[in-house]
Short mmCIF file of C-alpha atoms and ligand atoms in Angstrom, two decimals:
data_model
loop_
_atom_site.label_atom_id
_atom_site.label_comp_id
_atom_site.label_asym_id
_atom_site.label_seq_id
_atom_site.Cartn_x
_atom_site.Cartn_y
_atom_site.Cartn_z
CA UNK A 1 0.00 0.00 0.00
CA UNK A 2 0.98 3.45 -1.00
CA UNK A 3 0.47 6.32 2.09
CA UNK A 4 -0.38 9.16 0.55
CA UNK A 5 0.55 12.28 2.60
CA UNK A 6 -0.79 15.95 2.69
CA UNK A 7 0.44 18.54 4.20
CA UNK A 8 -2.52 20.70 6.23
CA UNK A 9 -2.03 24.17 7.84
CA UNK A 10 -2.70 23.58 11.37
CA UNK A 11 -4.43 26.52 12.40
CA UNK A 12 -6.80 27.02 9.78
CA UNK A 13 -7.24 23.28 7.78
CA UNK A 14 -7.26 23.36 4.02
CA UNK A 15 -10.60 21.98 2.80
CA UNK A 16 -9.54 19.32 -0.04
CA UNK A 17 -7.36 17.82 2.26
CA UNK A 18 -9.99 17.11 4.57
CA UNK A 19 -12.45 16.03 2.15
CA UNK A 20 -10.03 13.48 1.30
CA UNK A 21 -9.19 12.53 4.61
CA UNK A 22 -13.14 11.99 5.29
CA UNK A 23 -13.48 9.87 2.13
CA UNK A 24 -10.72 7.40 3.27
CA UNK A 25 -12.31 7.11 6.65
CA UNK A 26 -16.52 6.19 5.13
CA UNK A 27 -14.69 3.75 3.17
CA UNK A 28 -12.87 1.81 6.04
CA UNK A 29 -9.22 2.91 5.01
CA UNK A 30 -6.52 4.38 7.80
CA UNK A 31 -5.81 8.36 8.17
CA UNK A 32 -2.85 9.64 10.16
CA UNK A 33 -3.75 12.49 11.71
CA UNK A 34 -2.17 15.05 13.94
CA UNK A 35 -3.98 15.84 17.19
CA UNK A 36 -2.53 18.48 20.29
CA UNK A 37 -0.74 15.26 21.92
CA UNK A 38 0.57 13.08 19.45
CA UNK A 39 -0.59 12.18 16.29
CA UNK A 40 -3.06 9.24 15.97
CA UNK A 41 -3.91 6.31 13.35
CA UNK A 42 -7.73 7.04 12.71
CA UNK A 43 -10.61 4.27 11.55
CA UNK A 44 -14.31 4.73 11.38
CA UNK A 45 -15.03 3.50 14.99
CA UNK A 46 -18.65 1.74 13.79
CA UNK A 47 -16.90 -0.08 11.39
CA UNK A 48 -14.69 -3.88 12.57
CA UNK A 49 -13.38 -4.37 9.72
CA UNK A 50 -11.51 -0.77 9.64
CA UNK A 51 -10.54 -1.04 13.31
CA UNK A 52 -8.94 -4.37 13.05
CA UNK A 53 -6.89 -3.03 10.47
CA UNK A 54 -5.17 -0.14 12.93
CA UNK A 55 -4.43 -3.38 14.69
CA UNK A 56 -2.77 -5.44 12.06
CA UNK A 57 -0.97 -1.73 10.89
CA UNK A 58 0.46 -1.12 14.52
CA UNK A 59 1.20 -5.14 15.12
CA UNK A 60 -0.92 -4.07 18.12
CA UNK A 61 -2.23 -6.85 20.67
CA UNK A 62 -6.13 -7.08 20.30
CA UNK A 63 -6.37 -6.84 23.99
CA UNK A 64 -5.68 -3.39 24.03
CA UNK A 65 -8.43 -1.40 23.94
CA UNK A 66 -8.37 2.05 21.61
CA UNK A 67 -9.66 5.68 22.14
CA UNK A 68 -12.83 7.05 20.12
CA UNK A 69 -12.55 10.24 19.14
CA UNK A 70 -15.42 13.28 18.76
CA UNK A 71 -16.18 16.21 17.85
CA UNK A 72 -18.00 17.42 21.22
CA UNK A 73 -19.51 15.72 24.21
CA UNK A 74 -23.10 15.08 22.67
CA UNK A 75 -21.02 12.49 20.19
CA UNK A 76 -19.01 11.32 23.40
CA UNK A 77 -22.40 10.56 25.21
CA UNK A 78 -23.85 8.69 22.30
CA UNK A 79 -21.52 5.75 22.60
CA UNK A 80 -21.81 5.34 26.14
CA UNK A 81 -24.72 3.87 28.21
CA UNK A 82 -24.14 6.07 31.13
CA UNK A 83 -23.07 9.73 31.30
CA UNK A 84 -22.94 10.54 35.06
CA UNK A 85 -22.21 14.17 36.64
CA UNK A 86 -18.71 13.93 36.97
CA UNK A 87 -18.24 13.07 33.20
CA UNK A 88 -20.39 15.93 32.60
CA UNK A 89 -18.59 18.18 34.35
CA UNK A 90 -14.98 17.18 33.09
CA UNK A 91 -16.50 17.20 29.57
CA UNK A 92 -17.42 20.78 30.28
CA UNK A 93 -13.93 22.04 31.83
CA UNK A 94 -11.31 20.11 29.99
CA UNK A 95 -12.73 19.48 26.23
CA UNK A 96 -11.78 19.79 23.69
CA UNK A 97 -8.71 18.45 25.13
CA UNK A 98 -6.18 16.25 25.98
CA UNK A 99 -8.39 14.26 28.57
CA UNK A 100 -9.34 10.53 27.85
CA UNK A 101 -12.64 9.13 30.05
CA UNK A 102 -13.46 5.35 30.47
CA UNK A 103 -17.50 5.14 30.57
CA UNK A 104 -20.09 2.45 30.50
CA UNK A 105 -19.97 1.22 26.55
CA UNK A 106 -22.81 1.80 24.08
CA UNK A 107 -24.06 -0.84 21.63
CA UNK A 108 -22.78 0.97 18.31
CA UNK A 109 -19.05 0.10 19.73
CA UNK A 110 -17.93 -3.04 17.89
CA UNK A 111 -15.54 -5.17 20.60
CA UNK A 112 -12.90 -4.57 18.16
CA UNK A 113 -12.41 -0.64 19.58
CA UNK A 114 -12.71 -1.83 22.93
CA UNK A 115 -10.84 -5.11 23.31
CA UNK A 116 -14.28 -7.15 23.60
CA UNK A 117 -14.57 -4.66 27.45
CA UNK A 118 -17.50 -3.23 28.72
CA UNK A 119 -16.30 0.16 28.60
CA UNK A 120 -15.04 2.50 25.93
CA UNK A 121 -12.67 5.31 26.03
CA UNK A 122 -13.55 9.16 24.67
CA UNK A 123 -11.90 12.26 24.02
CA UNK A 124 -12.53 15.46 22.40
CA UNK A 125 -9.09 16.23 20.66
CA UNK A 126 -8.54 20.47 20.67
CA UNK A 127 -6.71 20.15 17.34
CA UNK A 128 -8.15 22.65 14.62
CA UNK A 129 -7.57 19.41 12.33
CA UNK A 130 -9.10 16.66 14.34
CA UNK A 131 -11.94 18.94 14.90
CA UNK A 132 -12.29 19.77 11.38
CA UNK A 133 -12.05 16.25 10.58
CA UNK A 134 -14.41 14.85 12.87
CA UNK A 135 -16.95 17.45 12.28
CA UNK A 136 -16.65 17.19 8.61
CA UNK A 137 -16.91 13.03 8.89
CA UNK A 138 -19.79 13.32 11.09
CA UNK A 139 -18.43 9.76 12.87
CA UNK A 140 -16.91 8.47 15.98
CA UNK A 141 -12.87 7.82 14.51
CA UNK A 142 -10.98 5.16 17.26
CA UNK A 143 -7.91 5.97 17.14
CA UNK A 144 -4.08 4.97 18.78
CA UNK A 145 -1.02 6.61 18.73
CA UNK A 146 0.17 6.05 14.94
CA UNK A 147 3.68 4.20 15.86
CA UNK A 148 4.57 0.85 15.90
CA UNK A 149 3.28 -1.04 19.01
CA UNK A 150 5.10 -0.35 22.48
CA UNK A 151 7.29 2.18 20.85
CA UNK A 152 7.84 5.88 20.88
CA UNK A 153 4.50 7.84 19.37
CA UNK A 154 4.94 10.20 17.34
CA UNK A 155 4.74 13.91 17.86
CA UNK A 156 6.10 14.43 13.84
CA UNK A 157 4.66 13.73 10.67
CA UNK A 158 8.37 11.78 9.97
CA UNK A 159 8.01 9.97 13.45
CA UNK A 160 4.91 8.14 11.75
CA UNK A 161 6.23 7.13 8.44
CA UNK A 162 9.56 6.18 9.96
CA UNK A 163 7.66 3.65 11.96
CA UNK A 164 4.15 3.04 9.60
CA UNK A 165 5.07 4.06 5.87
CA UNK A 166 2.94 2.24 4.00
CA UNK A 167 0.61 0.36 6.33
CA UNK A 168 -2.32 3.04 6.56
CA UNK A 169 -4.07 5.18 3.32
CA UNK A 170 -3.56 8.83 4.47
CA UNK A 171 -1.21 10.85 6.31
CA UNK A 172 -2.12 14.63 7.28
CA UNK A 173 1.10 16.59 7.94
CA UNK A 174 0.34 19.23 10.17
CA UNK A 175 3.58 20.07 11.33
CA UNK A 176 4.88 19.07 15.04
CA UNK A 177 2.13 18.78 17.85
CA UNK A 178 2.00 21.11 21.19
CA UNK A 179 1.48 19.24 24.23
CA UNK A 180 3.87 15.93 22.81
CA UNK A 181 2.45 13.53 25.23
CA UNK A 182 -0.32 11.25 25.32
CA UNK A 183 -4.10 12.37 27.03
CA UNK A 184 -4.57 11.74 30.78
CA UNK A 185 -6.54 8.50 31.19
CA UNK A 186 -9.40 8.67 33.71
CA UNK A 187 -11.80 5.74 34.23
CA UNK A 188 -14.98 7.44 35.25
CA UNK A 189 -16.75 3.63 36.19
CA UNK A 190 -15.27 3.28 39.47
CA UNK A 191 -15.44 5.35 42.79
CA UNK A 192 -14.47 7.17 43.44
CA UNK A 193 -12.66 7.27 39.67
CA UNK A 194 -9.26 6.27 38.77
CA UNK A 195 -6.45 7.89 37.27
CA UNK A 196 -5.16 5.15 34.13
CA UNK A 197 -2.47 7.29 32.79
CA UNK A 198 -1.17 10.25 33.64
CA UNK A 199 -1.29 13.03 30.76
CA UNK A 200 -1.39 17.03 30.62
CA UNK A 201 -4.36 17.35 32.22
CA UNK A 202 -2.70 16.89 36.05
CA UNK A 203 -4.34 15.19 38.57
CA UNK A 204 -4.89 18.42 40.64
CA UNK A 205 -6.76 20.30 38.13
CA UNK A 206 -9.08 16.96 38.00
CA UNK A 207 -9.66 16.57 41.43
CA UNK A 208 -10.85 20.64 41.72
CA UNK A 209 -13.75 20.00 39.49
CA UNK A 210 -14.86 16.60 40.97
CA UNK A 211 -13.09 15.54 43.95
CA UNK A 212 -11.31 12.52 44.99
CA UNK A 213 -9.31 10.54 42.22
CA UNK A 214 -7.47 7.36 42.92
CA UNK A 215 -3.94 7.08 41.53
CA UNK A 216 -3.90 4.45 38.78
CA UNK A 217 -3.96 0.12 39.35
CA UNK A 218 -1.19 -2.21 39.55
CA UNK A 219 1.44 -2.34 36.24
CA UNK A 220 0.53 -5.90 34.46
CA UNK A 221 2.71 -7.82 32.10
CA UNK A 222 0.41 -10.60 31.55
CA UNK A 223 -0.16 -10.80 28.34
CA UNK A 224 -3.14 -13.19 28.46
CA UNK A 225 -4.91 -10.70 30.88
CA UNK A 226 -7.94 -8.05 29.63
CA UNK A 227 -5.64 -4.90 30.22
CA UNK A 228 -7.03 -2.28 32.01
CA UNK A 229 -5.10 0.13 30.70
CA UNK A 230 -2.74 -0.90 27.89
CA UNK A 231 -0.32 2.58 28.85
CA UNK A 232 0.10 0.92 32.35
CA UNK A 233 2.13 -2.07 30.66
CA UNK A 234 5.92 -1.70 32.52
CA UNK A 235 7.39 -0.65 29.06
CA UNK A 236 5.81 1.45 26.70
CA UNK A 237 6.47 4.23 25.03
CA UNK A 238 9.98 2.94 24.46
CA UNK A 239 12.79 4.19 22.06
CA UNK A 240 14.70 0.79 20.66
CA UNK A 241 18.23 2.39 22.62
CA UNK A 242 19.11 1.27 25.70
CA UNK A 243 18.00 3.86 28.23
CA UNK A 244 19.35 4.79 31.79
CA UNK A 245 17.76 7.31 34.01
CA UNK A 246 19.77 8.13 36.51
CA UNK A 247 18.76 10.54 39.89
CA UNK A 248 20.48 14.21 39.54
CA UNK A 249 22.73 15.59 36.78
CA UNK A 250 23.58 12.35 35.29
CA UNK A 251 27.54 13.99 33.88
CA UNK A 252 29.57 11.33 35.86
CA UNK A 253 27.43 8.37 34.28
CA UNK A 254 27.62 9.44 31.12
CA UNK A 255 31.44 10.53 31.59
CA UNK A 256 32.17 6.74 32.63
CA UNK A 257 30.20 5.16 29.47
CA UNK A 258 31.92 6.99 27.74
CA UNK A 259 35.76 6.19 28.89
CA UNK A 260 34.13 2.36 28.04
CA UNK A 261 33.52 3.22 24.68
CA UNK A 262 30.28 3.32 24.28
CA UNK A 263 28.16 5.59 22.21
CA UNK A 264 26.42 7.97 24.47
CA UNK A 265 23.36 10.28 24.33
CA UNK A 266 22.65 12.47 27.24
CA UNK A 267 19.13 13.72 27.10
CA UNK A 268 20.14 16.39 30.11
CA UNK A 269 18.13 18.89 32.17
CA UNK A 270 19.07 22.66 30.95
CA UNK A 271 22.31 23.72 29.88
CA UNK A 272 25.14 21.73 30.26
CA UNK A 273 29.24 21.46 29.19
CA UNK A 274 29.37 19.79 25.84
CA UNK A 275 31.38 16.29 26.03
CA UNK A 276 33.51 15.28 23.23
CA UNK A 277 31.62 12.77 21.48
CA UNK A 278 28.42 12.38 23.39
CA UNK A 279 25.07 13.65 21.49
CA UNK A 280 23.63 15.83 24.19
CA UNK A 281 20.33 17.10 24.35
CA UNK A 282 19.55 19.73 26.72
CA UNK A 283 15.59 19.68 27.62
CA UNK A 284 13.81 22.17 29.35
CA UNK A 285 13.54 22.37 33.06
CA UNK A 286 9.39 23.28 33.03
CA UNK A 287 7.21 20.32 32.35
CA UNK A 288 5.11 21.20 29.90
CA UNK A 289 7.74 22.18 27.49
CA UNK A 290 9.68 19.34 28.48
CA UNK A 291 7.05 17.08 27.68
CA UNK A 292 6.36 19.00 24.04
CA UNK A 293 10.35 17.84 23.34
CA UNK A 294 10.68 14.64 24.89
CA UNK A 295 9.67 12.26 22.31
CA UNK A 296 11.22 14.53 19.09
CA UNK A 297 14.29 14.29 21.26
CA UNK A 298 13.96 10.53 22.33
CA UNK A 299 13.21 9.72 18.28
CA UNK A 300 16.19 11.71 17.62
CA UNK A 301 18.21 10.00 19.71
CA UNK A 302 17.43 6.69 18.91
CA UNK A 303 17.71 7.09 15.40
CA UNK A 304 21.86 8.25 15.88
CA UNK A 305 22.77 4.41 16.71
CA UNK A 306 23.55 4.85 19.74
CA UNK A 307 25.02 1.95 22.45
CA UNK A 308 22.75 3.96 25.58
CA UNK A 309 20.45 7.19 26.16
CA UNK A 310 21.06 8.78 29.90
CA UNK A 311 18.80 10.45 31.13
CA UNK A 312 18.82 12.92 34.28
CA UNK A 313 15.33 12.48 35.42
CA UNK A 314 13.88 16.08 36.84
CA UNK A 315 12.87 16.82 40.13
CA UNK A 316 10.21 13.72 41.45
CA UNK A 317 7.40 16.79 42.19
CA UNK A 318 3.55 16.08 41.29
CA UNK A 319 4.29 18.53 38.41
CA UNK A 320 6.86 16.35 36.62
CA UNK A 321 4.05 12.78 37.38
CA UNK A 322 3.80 12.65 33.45
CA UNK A 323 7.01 12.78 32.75
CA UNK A 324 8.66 10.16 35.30
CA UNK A 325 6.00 7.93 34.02
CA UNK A 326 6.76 8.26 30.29
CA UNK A 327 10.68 7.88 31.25
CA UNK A 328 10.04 5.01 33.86
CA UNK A 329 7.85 3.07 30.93
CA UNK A 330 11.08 3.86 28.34
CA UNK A 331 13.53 2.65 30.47
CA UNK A 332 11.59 -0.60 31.22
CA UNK A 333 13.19 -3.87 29.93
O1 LIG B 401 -3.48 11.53 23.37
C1 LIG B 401 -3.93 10.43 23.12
O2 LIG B 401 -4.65 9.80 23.92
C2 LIG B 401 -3.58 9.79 21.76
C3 LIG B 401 -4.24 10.63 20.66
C4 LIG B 401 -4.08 10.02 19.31
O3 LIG B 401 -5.59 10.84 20.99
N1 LIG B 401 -3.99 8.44 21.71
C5 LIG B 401 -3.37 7.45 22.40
O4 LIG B 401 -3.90 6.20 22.16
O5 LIG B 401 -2.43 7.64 23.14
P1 LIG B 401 -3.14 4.86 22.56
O6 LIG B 401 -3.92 3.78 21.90
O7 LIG B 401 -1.72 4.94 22.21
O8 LIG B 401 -3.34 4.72 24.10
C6 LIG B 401 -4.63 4.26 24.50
C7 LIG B 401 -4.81 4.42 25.94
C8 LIG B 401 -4.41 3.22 26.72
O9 LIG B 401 -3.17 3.32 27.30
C9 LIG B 401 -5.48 3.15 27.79
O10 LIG B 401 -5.01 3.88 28.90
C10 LIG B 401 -6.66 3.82 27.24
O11 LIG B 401 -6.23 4.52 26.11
N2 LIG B 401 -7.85 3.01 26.94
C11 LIG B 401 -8.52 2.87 25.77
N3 LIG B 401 -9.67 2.23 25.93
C12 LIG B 401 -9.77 1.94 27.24
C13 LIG B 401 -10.75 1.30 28.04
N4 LIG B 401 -11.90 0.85 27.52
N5 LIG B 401 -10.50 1.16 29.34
C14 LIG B 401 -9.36 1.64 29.88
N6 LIG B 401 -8.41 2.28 29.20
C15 LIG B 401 -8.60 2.42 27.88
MG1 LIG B 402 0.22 4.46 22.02
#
């Protein structure tokens, strides 16, 4: 299969590319989309046949359930049996946005979105594109990060063909996405509810509109087992390097790996000295433009054949929750 790509102005979407994009999803083929996270691999969510095929195209494990995505929260509420207050008033702070809730799931939801589960996962992306997209479709599109299973998603046009070229129809270029990591997961069946992944949407702001939140379930590496949440898999989000997170400034580990000859990356935390021979990144010491670089700089990175990545992990603060799970997940064997 050929992917044919376009390249879409991100603040105001060109029309034609959008049409297209709408007539690959009503006839069951794969768009690549960008959204304010990362970009995703989009299907018609009604239709099996198109969602089994982001499956086969990732190499994903049919256990793991995938995000439907909408234009506003009347769509979100039509694919769920039960919209309670609390969903109601998340839906009505946070979206559109990078927020991700787990409700009761409606009948039009093949088991091929959600794993075969009784629940089903919704968002309201706040990407000019998406939005155009879905509004313009006028259907619920599941989609997952458009990478490779368990590795890095992509927050670049390039990061999804490098990993996807010719597997899915359509690829929207809309240049490189703001918020760079995934939506924050919350499972709105349980109480009180339950926090599945961590995302830009913090925990804090969460709790002020509805109260108590419990911090996510146990990790699982079964691989037989339904997973709750496929993001709380041990390793995920995983560059193919070796990669070492180490407490504090990290200079001395990288120093020694390198007098053993191998071929270090540093991603480090603000400036630092330059070292002969070590690719050094030096990421921002705020979190939310840390985690709009992290996985440009992980991809770049791992694409520089490298032996080992070390990384000096920031300060372990609530702020920086998204991040230490992202690198905890990466450096996961
Ligand atoms: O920001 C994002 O969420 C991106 C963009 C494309 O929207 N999508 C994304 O999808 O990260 P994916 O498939 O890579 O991650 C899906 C996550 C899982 O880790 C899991 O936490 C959750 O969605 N999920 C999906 N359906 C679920 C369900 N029924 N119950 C629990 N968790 C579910
Ligand atoms: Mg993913």
């Amino acid at each position: 299969m050929r992917t044919e790509v376009l390249t879409i102005d991100s603040l105001c979407p060109n029309p034609v590319a959008i049409t297209r994009a709408v007539e690959v999803l009503r006839s069951g083929g794969l768009v690549a989309f960008p959204t304010e996270t990362v970009y995703g691999l989009g299907a018609d969510a009604r239709n099996a046949a198109a969602v089994r095929a982001i499956f086969a195209a990732k190499g994903r494990p049919s256990n793991n359930p995938l995000i439907v995505h909408v234009a506003d929260a009347t769509g979100a509420r039509l694919l769920t049996t039960f919209w309670n207050d609390a969903a109601e008033q998340l839906a009505a702070r946070f979206w559109p946005g990078p927020l991700t809730l787990v409700l009761p799931r409606g009948n039009i939801v093949p088991d091929a979105v959600t794993a075969g589960g009784s629940t089903v996962a919704v968002r309201v992306p706040a990407h000019p594109v998406t939005l155009a997209l879905l509004r313009a479709a006028a259907l619920p599109v599941a989609a997952p990060s458009a990478n490779r299973a368990g590795s890095l998603s992509p927050t670049l046009a390039a990061h999804v063909l490098a990993s996807l070229d010719g597997r899915f129809d359509l690829l929207l270029d809309g240049g490189s996405t703001a918020r760079g990591v995934e939506s924050t997961v919350v499972d709105m069946t349980t109480h009180p509810p339950r926090l599945l992944r961590p995302g830009p949407i913090a925990l804090a702001d969460l709790k002020r509109v509805i109260g108590p939140i419990n911090r996510g379930g146990a990790a699982t590496d079964d691989r037989d087992a339904p997973l709750p949440s496929p993001g709380m898999s041990r390793r995920h989000y995983a560059p193919r390097t070796r990669l070492e997170c180490v407490e504090r400034n990290g200079e001395a580990r990288v120093q020694l790996l390198r007098k053993e000859g191998h071929k270090v990356g540093w991603l480090a935390l603000a400036d630092v000295a330059a070292i002969p021979s070590v690719r050094v990144i030096a990421m921002p010491l705020e979190p939310a433009a840390y985690a709009a670089r992290l996985y440009a700089a992980l991809h770049e990175l791992d694409a520089a054949s490298l032996d080992v990545i070390v990384v000096s992990l920031p300060p372990r603060t609530d702020e920086w929750l998204t991040i230490h799970d992202r690198l905890s997940r990466a450096a996961a064997d």
